[in-house]
């Protein structure tokens, strides 16, 4: 097929030229010119169609009548566009002819995708997606860029995303391969998965992820790094329930990550690997990483296990970031840094939770040949030191960050601070407002608090240091709800360990901890429609306060009146009954630990606790307690016996 030299240079108008300037300064084309174009397109010989297509390409930026625009699109035979897109694979055309045909088809399709509204995208336009993907191979860089821009426009529309994900996985991999030259190729895939129908996206992920993860280890150079970056973004943006149930690809991906991160790698690969691992741990059993059936072997027999190396690398990433973290709050890179460090904390928390909840080797109910992790006891001891150092630095950072955000900072000129002296106005540093939602919604804060809660509950080494942050813990509790983040569960878990230390209990009292926690417990207890999560939190709060009283060995008169006034019978079974029992235990602990002289004055409160305990015991025995209520029965009986002994 012959063509003119001018036709091959035709490029589609940009979205900026057309959409921001709907009334183009150039006059619209004469009607006879448009009609000539439509006539040429309607003929059956390819030469006429090609000339008509070239003419149309030059007219598109000047057509302002949308009806005429859609009429021009309707005149274009989709099969003709497909043949032009396939011209690069034809042996009957010279390379120059093939290039011109592909460029013209790509340009016209891209131009229509630009000038048409997204609700005007029809099957004839979206159906060209496969041809565009196939045309990537062998095309010039400028043509590839045009193809990717068009596909990105398709992926931004639900129907277009569905069409893209309906393409065979092998063809979609051509987009992955193109990422070595143009990172926009992976953005097409990200937008397609995010915008597609949930069922379509789920089915496509089940095909796509195993294929992709099986190829990553064999990729080289820039492509490998970009694909890992793409995976990190995809896995964090997709709802976890849409990820495949099959875990074979997860094990493959973990093996690839551990191998890559055990060898020389770039910082970009390290950050992507950490984010990917954290995203997978949110969805899949942690044993796939920490105790795989076939652990990743080190390249050198004398080297560390890749899993050990990965965990150390994660902790080092955290520790190395603290010195400059506050300074980077107001920088454009902080959001990415925050995501990476939050992911590192999530990995750490997952490891701790896995070790805590995994069955012991000598547990009769566990498999005799299994262990909780692929790491040896010696390795775990080494990691314990690393963990302790990391969490110590974490506490220092949280102290500094909290002081900067809410309590002022050392050396700050308070007289220069806006609103100084006004009640309720926090002494904040302006650069902390650069993060969306401020401190309370910072992913680093949320993730570090979750991990710290597990560590402080199980390890004693940092409890005194953490007790010095009591204003931080209770501040998160009080302020979190305003920011839309519920910190209560994590704070209760952290305080379980902190309050075992005398210093922690003293700080708890000094900072008004009783009022904060008991106030929330009272709200939950008196809420008739409290959900299960709230009831579980109330149970944990009652236990925490009871331990504070019991370990401290003293209770004030106000505490007694609070606890006894709350005690009662609100539920017959389940979590409501368990909450009744825990509140009763709290009331009993307060009565037992109050000064004897005060207790004599509070004879009515003592009698109430005894009566509630007696009624609970009677109710449980009369109706016959279920097996799962045995702990509640034992707790109530213990309280009743304790009260009778007064």
Coordinates of C-alpha atoms in Angstrom, one line a residue:
X1 CA 0.0 0.0 0.0
X2 CA 1.4 3.4 -1.0
X3 CA 1.4 6.4 1.3
X4 CA 2.7 9.9 1.3
X5 CA 5.6 11.0 3.5
X6 CA 3.3 13.5 5.2
X7 CA 0.9 10.9 6.5
X8 CA 3.5 9.1 8.6
X9 CA 4.2 12.2 10.6
X10 CA 0.6 12.8 11.6
X11 CA 0.3 12.7 15.4
X12 CA -2.8 12.8 17.6
X13 CA -3.8 16.1 19.2
X14 CA -3.0 16.2 22.9
X15 CA -5.7 16.2 25.6
X16 CA -4.4 19.7 26.7
X17 CA -4.9 21.1 23.2
X18 CA -8.5 19.8 22.9
X19 CA -10.0 19.5 26.4
X20 CA -8.7 22.8 27.8
X21 CA -9.5 24.7 24.6
X22 CA -12.9 23.3 23.5
X23 CA -13.5 26.3 21.2
X24 CA -10.4 25.9 19.1
X25 CA -8.9 29.1 17.7
X26 CA -8.7 27.4 14.3
X27 CA -11.9 27.5 12.2
X28 CA -13.9 24.2 11.9
X29 CA -13.2 22.3 8.6
X30 CA -15.5 22.9 5.7
X31 CA -18.4 20.5 5.5
X32 CA -17.3 19.3 2.1
X33 CA -13.9 18.3 3.5
X34 CA -15.5 16.3 6.3
X35 CA -17.9 14.7 3.8
X36 CA -14.9 13.8 1.5
X37 CA -13.2 12.2 4.5
X38 CA -16.4 10.1 5.3
X39 CA -16.7 9.1 1.7
X40 CA -13.1 7.8 1.6
X41 CA -13.6 5.9 4.8
X42 CA -16.8 4.2 3.5
X43 CA -15.1 2.8 0.4
X44 CA -14.0 -0.8 0.5
X45 CA -10.5 -0.4 -0.9
X46 CA -7.8 0.0 1.8
X47 CA -6.0 2.8 -0.1
X48 CA -9.0 5.1 0.0
X49 CA -9.6 4.2 3.6
X50 CA -6.0 5.0 4.4
X51 CA -6.2 8.4 2.7
X52 CA -9.5 9.1 4.5
X53 CA -7.9 8.1 7.8
X54 CA -5.0 10.4 7.3
X55 CA -7.3 13.2 6.4
X56 CA -9.5 12.5 9.4
X57 CA -6.4 12.7 11.7
X58 CA -5.7 16.2 10.5
X59 CA -9.3 17.3 11.1
X60 CA -10.0 15.9 14.5
X61 CA -8.5 18.8 16.4
X62 CA -10.8 21.2 14.6
X63 CA -14.1 19.4 14.8
X64 CA -16.2 21.0 17.6
X65 CA -19.5 19.4 16.8
X66 CA -19.8 16.3 18.9
X67 CA -22.5 14.8 16.7
X68 CA -20.2 15.1 13.7
X69 CA -17.3 13.8 15.8
X70 CA -19.2 10.6 16.7
X71 CA -20.3 10.3 13.1
X72 CA -16.7 10.3 12.0
X73 CA -15.9 7.6 14.6
X74 CA -18.8 5.5 13.5
X75 CA -17.6 5.7 9.9
X76 CA -14.3 4.0 10.8
X77 CA -14.3 0.2 10.3
X78 CA -12.8 -1.4 13.4
X79 CA -11.4 -4.2 11.3
X80 CA -9.5 -1.8 9.2
X81 CA -7.9 -0.2 12.3
X82 CA -7.0 -3.7 13.5
X83 CA -5.3 -4.5 10.1
X84 CA -3.3 -1.3 10.3
X85 CA -2.2 -2.2 13.9
X86 CA -1.1 -5.6 12.7
X87 CA 0.9 -4.2 9.8
X88 CA 4.1 -4.4 11.7
X89 CA 3.9 -8.2 11.7
X90 CA 3.2 -8.4 7.9
X91 CA 6.0 -9.5 5.6
X92 CA 4.2 -8.0 2.6
X93 CA 4.9 -4.4 3.7
X94 CA 8.2 -2.6 3.8
X95 CA 9.3 -1.5 7.3
X96 CA 8.6 2.1 6.5
X97 CA 5.1 1.3 5.2
X98 CA 4.3 -0.9 8.2
X99 CA 5.6 1.8 10.6
X100 CA 3.4 4.5 8.9
X101 CA 0.3 2.3 9.1
X102 CA 0.8 1.5 12.8
X103 CA 1.5 5.1 13.7
X104 CA -1.5 6.3 11.9
X105 CA -3.9 3.8 13.5
X106 CA -2.4 4.5 16.9
X107 CA -2.6 8.2 16.4
X108 CA -6.3 8.2 15.3
X109 CA -7.4 5.8 18.1
X110 CA -5.5 8.0 20.6
X111 CA -7.0 11.1 19.2
X112 CA -10.6 9.8 19.6
X113 CA -9.8 8.5 23.1
X114 CA -8.8 12.1 23.9
X115 CA -11.6 14.1 22.3
X116 CA -14.4 11.7 23.3
X117 CA -16.0 11.8 26.7
X118 CA -15.3 8.6 28.7
X119 CA -19.1 7.8 28.6
X120 CA -18.8 7.8 24.8
X121 CA -16.2 5.0 24.8
X122 CA -17.9 2.2 22.9
X123 CA -17.0 -1.4 22.1
X124 CA -15.5 -0.3 18.8
X125 CA -13.0 1.9 20.6
X126 CA -12.3 -0.2 23.7
X127 CA -12.1 -3.3 21.5
X128 CA -8.9 -2.0 20.0
X129 CA -7.0 -2.5 23.3
X130 CA -5.6 -5.9 22.3
X131 CA -4.4 -4.6 19.0
X132 CA -2.7 -1.7 20.7
X133 CA -0.9 -4.0 23.1
X134 CA 0.3 -6.3 20.3
X135 CA 1.5 -3.2 18.4
X136 CA 3.9 -2.4 21.3
X137 CA 6.4 -4.9 20.1
X138 CA 8.7 -3.4 17.4
X139 CA 7.2 0.1 17.6
X140 CA 9.2 3.3 18.0
X141 CA 9.4 4.9 21.5
X142 CA 7.1 7.7 20.5
X143 CA 4.5 5.2 19.2
X144 CA 4.8 3.1 22.4
X145 CA 4.2 6.3 24.4
X146 CA 1.0 7.1 22.4
X147 CA -0.2 3.5 22.8
X148 CA 0.3 3.6 26.6
X149 CA -1.5 6.9 26.9
X150 CA -4.5 5.5 25.1
X151 CA -4.5 2.3 27.2
X152 CA -4.2 4.4 30.3
X153 CA -7.3 6.3 29.3
X154 CA -9.1 3.0 28.7
X155 CA -8.0 1.7 32.2
X156 CA -9.4 4.8 33.9
X157 CA -12.9 3.8 32.9
X158 CA -14.7 0.8 34.4
X159 CA -15.7 -0.8 31.1
X160 CA -12.3 -0.1 29.7
X161 CA -10.6 -1.7 32.7
X162 CA -12.8 -4.8 32.3
X163 CA -11.8 -5.1 28.6
X164 CA -8.1 -4.9 29.4
X165 CA -8.3 -7.5 32.2
X166 CA -10.3 -9.8 29.8
X167 CA -7.2 -10.0 27.6
X168 CA -5.1 -13.2 27.9
X169 CA -2.4 -13.0 30.5
X170 CA 0.3 -13.7 28.0
X171 CA -0.7 -10.6 26.1
X172 CA -0.8 -8.5 29.3
X173 CA 2.7 -9.6 30.0
X174 CA 3.8 -7.5 27.0
X175 CA 2.9 -4.5 29.1
X176 CA 5.1 -5.8 31.8
X177 CA 8.0 -6.2 29.3
X178 CA 7.5 -2.7 28.0
X179 CA 8.0 -1.4 31.6
X180 CA 11.8 -1.8 31.0
X181 CA 11.6 1.2 28.7
X182 CA 8.5 3.1 30.0
X183 CA 7.1 2.8 33.5
X184 CA 3.8 4.0 32.3
X185 CA 3.1 0.4 31.2
X186 CA 2.7 -0.8 34.7
X187 CA 0.4 2.2 35.5
X188 CA -1.9 0.9 32.9
X189 CA -2.2 -2.4 34.7
X190 CA -2.5 -0.7 38.2
X191 CA -5.4 1.5 37.0
X192 CA -7.1 -1.5 35.2
X193 CA -7.1 -3.7 38.3
X194 CA -8.2 -0.8 40.6
X195 CA -11.0 0.4 38.3
X196 CA -12.4 -2.9 37.0
X197 CA -15.4 -4.8 38.4
X198 CA -14.5 -6.7 41.5
X199 CA -15.2 -10.1 40.1
X200 CA -13.4 -9.3 36.9
X201 CA -10.4 -8.0 38.8
X202 CA -10.4 -11.0 41.2
X203 CA -10.4 -13.5 38.3
X204 CA -7.7 -11.6 36.4
X205 CA -5.5 -11.4 39.5
X206 CA -5.8 -15.2 39.9
X207 CA -4.4 -15.6 36.4
X208 CA -1.9 -12.7 36.4
X209 CA -0.1 -12.9 39.7
X210 CA 1.1 -16.5 39.5
X211 CA 2.4 -15.8 35.9
X212 CA 4.1 -12.6 36.9
X213 CA 5.7 -13.9 40.1
X214 CA 7.1 -16.8 38.3
X215 CA 9.0 -14.5 36.0
X216 CA 10.5 -11.9 38.4
X217 CA 13.6 -13.8 39.4
X218 CA 14.7 -14.1 35.8
X219 CA 14.2 -10.4 35.0
X220 CA 17.2 -8.2 34.7
X221 CA 18.2 -4.6 35.5
X222 CA 15.6 -1.8 35.4
X223 CA 12.7 -4.1 34.5
X224 CA 13.1 -6.1 37.7
X225 CA 13.0 -3.0 39.9
X226 CA 10.1 -1.5 38.1
X227 CA 8.0 -4.7 38.3
X228 CA 8.6 -4.9 42.0
X229 CA 7.6 -1.3 42.4
X230 CA 4.5 -2.1 40.4
X231 CA 3.7 -5.1 42.6
X232 CA 4.1 -3.1 45.7
X233 CA 1.6 -0.5 44.5
X234 CA -0.8 -3.1 43.2
X235 CA -0.9 -5.2 46.4
X236 CA -1.3 -2.1 48.6
X237 CA -4.2 -0.7 46.5
X238 CA -6.2 -3.8 45.9
X239 CA -8.6 -5.0 48.7
X240 CA -7.2 -8.1 50.3
X241 CA -10.3 -10.1 49.6
X242 CA -9.7 -9.7 45.9
X243 CA -6.4 -11.4 46.0
X244 CA -6.3 -15.1 45.0
X245 CA -6.9 -17.8 47.7
X246 CA -4.2 -20.0 46.2
X247 CA -0.9 -19.4 48.0
X248 CA 1.6 -21.1 45.6
X249 CA 2.4 -17.7 44.0
X250 CA 2.9 -16.1 47.4
X251 CA 5.5 -18.7 48.3
X252 CA 7.2 -18.1 45.0
X253 CA 7.2 -14.4 45.5
X254 CA 8.6 -14.7 49.0
X255 CA 11.4 -16.9 47.7
X256 CA 12.2 -14.4 45.0
X257 CA 12.2 -11.5 47.5
X258 CA 14.4 -13.3 50.0
X259 CA 16.9 -14.3 47.3
X260 CA 17.0 -10.8 45.8
X261 CA 17.4 -9.0 49.2
X262 CA 20.1 -11.4 50.3
X263 CA 22.3 -10.4 47.3
X264 CA 23.4 -7.0 46.2
X265 CA 20.4 -4.9 45.5
X266 CA 19.3 -1.3 45.1
X267 CA 17.5 0.7 47.7
X268 CA 14.4 0.8 45.4
X269 CA 14.3 -3.0 45.4
X270 CA 14.7 -3.1 49.2
X271 CA 11.8 -0.6 49.7
X272 CA 9.5 -2.4 47.3
X273 CA 10.3 -5.8 48.8
X274 CA 9.4 -4.5 52.3
X275 CA 6.1 -3.1 51.1
X276 CA 5.3 -6.3 49.2
X277 CA 6.0 -8.5 52.1
X278 CA 3.9 -6.4 54.5
X279 CA 1.0 -6.4 52.0
X280 CA 1.1 -10.2 51.7
X281 CA 1.2 -10.6 55.5
X282 CA -2.0 -8.7 55.8
X283 CA -3.8 -11.3 53.6
X284 CA -2.0 -14.6 53.9
X285 CA -0.8 -16.8 56.8
X286 CA 2.6 -15.5 58.2
X287 CA 3.9 -19.0 58.2
X288 CA 4.4 -18.7 54.4
X289 CA 7.1 -16.2 55.2
X290 CA 8.4 -17.2 58.6
X291 CA 8.0 -21.0 58.5
X292 CA 7.8 -22.1 54.8
X293 CA 7.7 -25.7 53.8
X294 CA 10.9 -25.2 51.9
X295 CA 12.9 -22.3 53.3
X296 CA 14.9 -20.2 50.9
X297 CA 18.5 -21.4 51.0
X298 CA 21.4 -19.0 51.2
X299 CA 23.7 -18.6 48.1
X300 CA 26.7 -19.3 50.3
X301 CA 26.4 -22.3 52.8
X302 CA 28.1 -20.2 55.4
X303 CA 25.9 -17.2 55.0
X304 CA 22.9 -16.2 57.0
X305 CA 19.5 -17.7 56.2
X306 CA 17.8 -15.3 53.7
X307 CA 14.9 -15.0 56.1
X308 CA 17.2 -13.9 58.9
X309 CA 18.9 -11.4 56.6
X310 CA 15.5 -10.0 55.5
X311 CA 14.3 -9.4 59.0
X312 CA 17.6 -7.8 59.9
X313 CA 17.4 -5.6 56.8
X314 CA 13.9 -4.6 57.8
X315 CA 15.0 -3.5 61.3
X316 CA 18.1 -1.8 59.9
X317 CA 15.8 0.2 57.5
X318 CA 13.9 1.4 60.5
X319 CA 16.9 2.3 62.7
X320 CA 18.7 4.1 59.8
X321 CA 15.7 6.3 59.2
X322 CA 15.2 7.8 62.6
X323 CA 18.0 10.4 62.7
X324 CA 16.5 12.3 59.7
X325 CA 12.8 11.4 60.0
X326 CA 11.6 14.5 61.8
X327 CA 13.5 16.7 59.3
X328 CA 11.9 15.0 56.4
X329 CA 8.3 15.6 57.5
X330 CA 7.8 18.6 55.2
X331 CA 9.5 17.0 52.2
X332 CA 7.8 15.5 49.1
X333 CA 9.4 12.2 49.8
X334 CA 8.0 11.7 53.2
X335 CA 4.8 9.9 52.0
X336 CA 6.9 7.2 50.4
X337 CA 9.2 7.0 53.4
X338 CA 6.2 6.7 55.7
X339 CA 4.7 3.9 53.6
X340 CA 8.0 1.9 53.7
X341 CA 8.6 2.3 57.4
X342 CA 5.0 1.5 58.2
X343 CA 5.4 -1.7 56.2
X344 CA 8.6 -2.5 58.1
X345 CA 6.8 -2.2 61.4
X346 CA 3.9 -4.4 60.0
X347 CA 6.5 -7.1 59.1
X348 CA 7.9 -6.8 62.6
X349 CA 4.5 -7.0 64.2
X350 CA 3.6 -10.0 62.1
X351 CA 6.8 -11.8 63.2
X352 CA 6.1 -11.1 66.9
X353 CA 2.5 -12.2 66.6
X354 CA 3.5 -15.3 64.8
X355 CA 6.0 -16.3 67.5
X356 CA 3.5 -15.5 70.2
X357 CA 0.6 -17.4 68.8
X358 CA 2.4 -20.3 67.3
X359 CA 2.0 -23.6 69.2
X360 CA 5.0 -24.8 71.3
X361 CA 7.0 -27.7 70.0
X362 CA 6.0 -29.8 73.1
X363 CA 2.3 -28.9 72.9
X364 CA 0.4 -32.2 72.6
X365 CA -2.1 -30.5 70.3
X366 CA 0.5 -29.3 67.8
X367 CA 2.3 -31.3 65.1
X368 CA 5.2 -33.1 66.7
X369 CA 7.6 -32.3 63.8
X370 CA 6.8 -28.6 63.4
X371 CA 8.5 -25.5 64.7
X372 CA 7.1 -22.0 64.8
X373 CA 9.7 -20.5 62.5
X374 CA 12.5 -21.4 60.2
X375 CA 14.9 -19.4 62.4
X376 CA 17.0 -21.2 65.0
X377 CA 16.9 -20.3 68.7
X378 CA 20.3 -18.7 68.4
X379 CA 19.1 -16.5 65.5
X380 CA 16.0 -15.5 67.5
X381 CA 18.2 -14.4 70.4
X382 CA 20.2 -12.3 68.0
X383 CA 17.1 -10.8 66.6
X384 CA 15.8 -10.0 70.1
X385 CA 18.7 -7.6 70.6
X386 CA 18.0 -6.0 67.3
X387 CA 14.3 -5.7 68.1
X388 CA 15.0 -4.2 71.5
X389 CA 17.3 -1.5 70.0
X390 CA 14.8 -0.8 67.2
X391 CA 11.9 -0.3 69.6
X392 CA 14.0 1.8 71.9
X393 CA 14.8 4.2 69.1
X394 CA 11.1 4.0 68.1
X395 CA 10.1 5.2 71.6
X396 CA 12.6 8.1 71.3
X397 CA 11.1 9.1 67.9
X398 CA 7.6 8.9 69.3
X399 CA 8.5 11.1 72.2
X400 CA 10.1 13.7 69.9
X401 CA 7.3 13.6 67.4
X402 CA 4.6 13.9 70.1
X403 CA 6.3 16.8 71.8
X404 CA 6.8 18.6 68.5
X405 CA 3.1 18.1 67.5
X406 CA 1.3 18.7 70.8
X407 CA 3.6 19.6 73.7
X408 CA 5.9 22.2 72.1
X409 CA 9.6 21.4 71.8
X410 CA 12.8 22.1 73.6
X411 CA 14.1 25.6 72.7
X412 CA 10.8 26.7 71.1
X413 CA 10.0 30.3 71.7
X414 CA 6.5 29.9 73.1
X415 CA 5.7 33.6 72.8
X416 CA 6.1 33.3 69.0
X417 CA 3.8 30.4 68.9
X418 CA 0.3 31.3 67.5
X419 CA -2.4 30.9 70.1
X420 CA 0.0 30.6 73.0
X421 CA -1.8 30.9 76.2
X422 CA -5.2 30.0 74.8
X423 CA -6.7 26.9 76.5
X424 CA -7.0 23.9 74.3
X425 CA -4.7 25.2 71.6
X426 CA -1.8 22.7 71.1
X427 CA 1.7 24.0 70.8
X428 CA 2.4 22.6 67.4
X429 CA 5.2 23.0 64.9
X430 CA 4.0 24.1 61.5
X431 CA 6.0 21.5 59.6
X432 CA 4.1 18.7 61.2
X433 CA 0.9 19.8 59.4
X434 CA 2.5 18.8 56.1
X435 CA 1.6 15.2 56.6
X436 CA -2.1 14.4 55.7
X437 CA -4.0 14.1 59.0
X438 CA -0.9 15.1 61.0
X439 CA 0.7 12.7 63.5
X440 CA -2.5 10.8 64.3
X441 CA -3.0 9.6 60.8
X442 CA 0.7 9.0 60.0
X443 CA 1.2 5.4 58.9
X444 CA 4.5 5.3 60.8
X445 CA 2.7 6.2 64.1
X446 CA -0.1 3.7 63.5
X447 CA 2.1 0.8 62.5
X448 CA 4.8 1.5 65.2
X449 CA 2.1 1.6 67.9
X450 CA 0.8 -1.8 66.8
X451 CA 4.2 -3.4 66.9
X452 CA 5.1 -1.8 70.2
X453 CA 1.9 -3.1 71.8
X454 CA 3.0 -6.7 71.0
X455 CA 6.6 -6.1 72.2
X456 CA 5.8 -4.3 75.4
X457 CA 3.3 -7.0 76.4
X458 CA 5.8 -9.8 76.0
X459 CA 9.2 -8.1 76.8
X460 CA 10.1 -6.3 80.0
X461 CA 13.2 -4.5 78.8
X462 CA 11.5 -1.3 77.6
X463 CA 8.5 -1.0 79.9
X464 CA 10.0 1.7 82.1
X465 CA 11.0 3.7 79.0
X466 CA 7.6 3.3 77.6
X467 CA 6.0 4.4 80.8
X468 CA 7.6 7.8 80.3
X469 CA 5.4 8.2 77.2
X470 CA 2.2 7.8 79.2
X471 CA 1.0 11.2 77.9
X472 CA 1.6 9.9 74.4
X473 CA -0.4 6.6 75.0
X474 CA -3.3 8.4 76.6
X475 CA -3.1 11.2 74.1
X476 CA -3.5 8.8 71.2
X477 CA -6.5 7.3 73.0
X478 CA -8.2 10.7 73.4
X479 CA -7.2 12.4 70.1
X480 CA -7.4 9.4 67.8
X481 CA -11.2 9.4 67.5
X482 CA -11.1 13.0 66.3
X483 CA -8.7 12.0 63.5
X484 CA -10.7 8.9 62.6
X485 CA -8.2 6.4 64.0
X486 CA -9.1 4.1 66.9
X487 CA -6.0 3.6 68.9
X488 CA -7.7 2.1 71.9
X489 CA -7.1 -1.6 71.3
X490 CA -3.4 -1.0 70.6
X491 CA -3.0 1.3 73.6
X492 CA -4.6 -1.2 76.0
X493 CA -2.3 -4.0 74.7
X494 CA 0.7 -1.7 75.2
X495 CA -0.3 -0.7 78.7
X496 CA -0.8 -4.3 79.8
X497 CA 3.0 -4.5 79.9
X498 CA 3.8 -0.9 80.8
X499 CA 1.5 -0.9 83.9
X500 CA 3.2 -4.0 85.4
X501 CA 6.0 -1.6 86.3
X502 CA 5.6 0.8 89.3
X503 CA 6.9 3.7 87.3
X504 CA 4.2 3.0 84.6
X505 CA 1.4 2.9 87.2
X506 CA 2.6 6.2 88.7
X507 CA 2.6 7.9 85.3
X508 CA -0.8 6.4 84.6
X509 CA -2.2 8.0 87.7
X510 CA -0.4 11.3 87.1
X511 CA -1.7 11.6 83.5
X512 CA -5.3 10.8 84.5
X513 CA -5.3 7.3 83.0
X514 CA -8.1 6.0 85.2
X515 CA -10.6 8.7 84.0
X516 CA -9.7 8.1 80.4
X517 CA -10.0 4.3 80.4
X518 CA -12.8 4.0 82.9
X519 CA -14.8 6.6 81.0
X520 CA -14.6 4.5 77.8
X521 CA -15.4 1.3 79.8
X522 CA -18.5 3.0 81.2
X523 CA -19.7 4.1 77.8
X524 CA -19.3 0.6 76.4
X525 CA -20.9 -1.1 79.4
X526 CA -24.0 1.1 79.2
X527 CA -24.4 0.9 75.5
X528 CA -27.2 -1.7 74.8
X529 CA -26.2 -2.2 71.2
X530 CA -22.5 -2.5 71.6
X531 CA -20.9 -4.7 68.9
X532 CA -18.6 -7.6 69.6
X533 CA -15.4 -5.6 69.0
X534 CA -16.5 -3.0 71.5
X535 CA -17.4 -5.6 74.1
X536 CA -14.0 -7.3 73.7
X537 CA -12.4 -3.9 74.2
X538 CA -14.4 -3.3 77.3
X539 CA -13.4 -6.6 78.7
X540 CA -9.7 -5.7 78.1
X541 CA -10.2 -2.3 79.7
X542 CA -11.8 -3.8 82.8
X543 CA -8.9 -6.3 83.1
X544 CA -6.4 -3.5 82.7
X545 CA -7.9 -1.3 85.4
X546 CA -8.3 -4.3 87.8
X547 CA -4.6 -5.1 87.3
X548 CA -3.6 -1.5 88.0
X549 CA -5.5 -1.6 91.3
X550 CA -4.3 -5.1 92.3
X551 CA -0.6 -4.4 91.5
X552 CA -0.7 -1.0 93.0
X553 CA -2.3 -2.3 96.2
X554 CA -4.5 0.7 96.7
X555 CA -7.6 2.3 95.4
X556 CA -9.1 5.7 96.0
X557 CA -12.7 6.3 97.3
X558 CA -13.7 7.7 93.9
X559 CA -12.4 4.6 92.1
X560 CA -14.4 2.4 94.4
X561 CA -17.6 4.4 93.8
X562 CA -16.9 4.4 90.0
X563 CA -16.4 0.7 89.7
X564 CA -19.1 -0.5 92.1
X565 CA -21.6 1.9 90.5
X566 CA -21.0 0.3 87.2
X567 CA -21.1 -3.3 88.3
X568 CA -24.3 -5.2 87.5
X569 CA -25.8 -7.9 85.3
X570 CA -26.5 -6.8 81.8
X571 CA -26.1 -10.0 79.8
X572 CA -27.1 -13.6 80.1
X573 CA -24.5 -15.2 77.9
X574 CA -21.5 -14.6 75.7
X575 CA -19.4 -11.4 75.7
X576 CA -22.0 -9.4 77.6
X577 CA -21.8 -11.9 80.5
X578 CA -18.0 -11.9 80.3
X579 CA -18.0 -8.1 80.5
X580 CA -20.3 -8.3 83.6
X581 CA -17.8 -10.7 85.2
X582 CA -14.7 -8.5 84.4
X583 CA -16.4 -5.3 85.7
X584 CA -17.4 -7.2 88.9
X585 CA -13.8 -8.2 89.3
X586 CA -12.7 -4.6 88.9
X587 CA -15.2 -3.5 91.5
X588 CA -14.0 -6.3 93.9
X589 CA -10.4 -5.3 93.3
X590 CA -11.2 -1.7 94.2
X591 CA -13.1 -2.7 97.4
X592 CA -10.4 -5.1 98.5
X593 CA -7.6 -2.6 98.0
X594 CA -9.2 0.6 99.4
X595 CA -8.2 1.7 102.9
X596 CA -10.0 -0.2 105.6
X597 CA -11.5 3.0 107.1
X598 CA -12.8 4.1 103.7
X599 CA -14.2 0.6 103.2
X600 CA -16.2 0.9 106.4
X601 CA -17.7 4.1 105.1
X602 CA -18.6 2.4 101.9
X603 CA -20.5 -0.5 103.4
X604 CA -23.3 -0.1 100.9
X605 CA -20.8 -0.5 98.0
X606 CA -19.3 -3.6 99.5
X607 CA -22.8 -5.1 100.0
X608 CA -23.6 -4.3 96.3
X609 CA -20.5 -6.2 95.1
X610 CA -21.4 -9.2 97.2
X611 CA -25.0 -9.2 96.0
X612 CA -24.0 -8.9 92.3
X613 CA -21.5 -11.7 92.7
X614 CA -24.0 -13.9 94.5
X615 CA -26.6 -13.3 91.8
X616 CA -24.2 -14.1 89.0
X617 CA -23.1 -17.3 90.6
X618 CA -26.7 -18.3 91.2
X619 CA -27.7 -17.5 87.6
X620 CA -24.8 -19.5 86.1
X621 CA -25.5 -22.6 88.2
X622 CA -29.3 -22.5 87.8
X623 CA -29.2 -22.4 84.0
X624 CA -26.1 -24.5 83.6
X625 CA -23.0 -22.7 82.3
X626 CA -21.8 -23.8 78.9
X627 CA -18.3 -25.2 78.5
X628 CA -16.9 -22.0 77.0
X629 CA -18.2 -20.1 80.0
X630 CA -16.0 -22.1 82.5
X631 CA -13.6 -19.2 82.8
X632 CA -16.4 -16.8 83.6
X633 CA -17.8 -19.2 86.2
X634 CA -14.4 -19.5 87.8
X635 CA -13.8 -15.7 87.9
X636 CA -17.2 -15.0 89.4
X637 CA -16.8 -17.7 92.0
X638 CA -13.3 -16.3 92.9
X639 CA -14.8 -12.8 93.3
X640 CA -17.7 -14.1 95.5
X641 CA -15.2 -16.0 97.7
X642 CA -13.0 -12.9 98.0
X643 CA -15.9 -10.7 99.0
X644 CA -17.2 -13.2 101.6
X645 CA -13.7 -13.1 103.1
X646 CA -13.8 -9.4 103.9

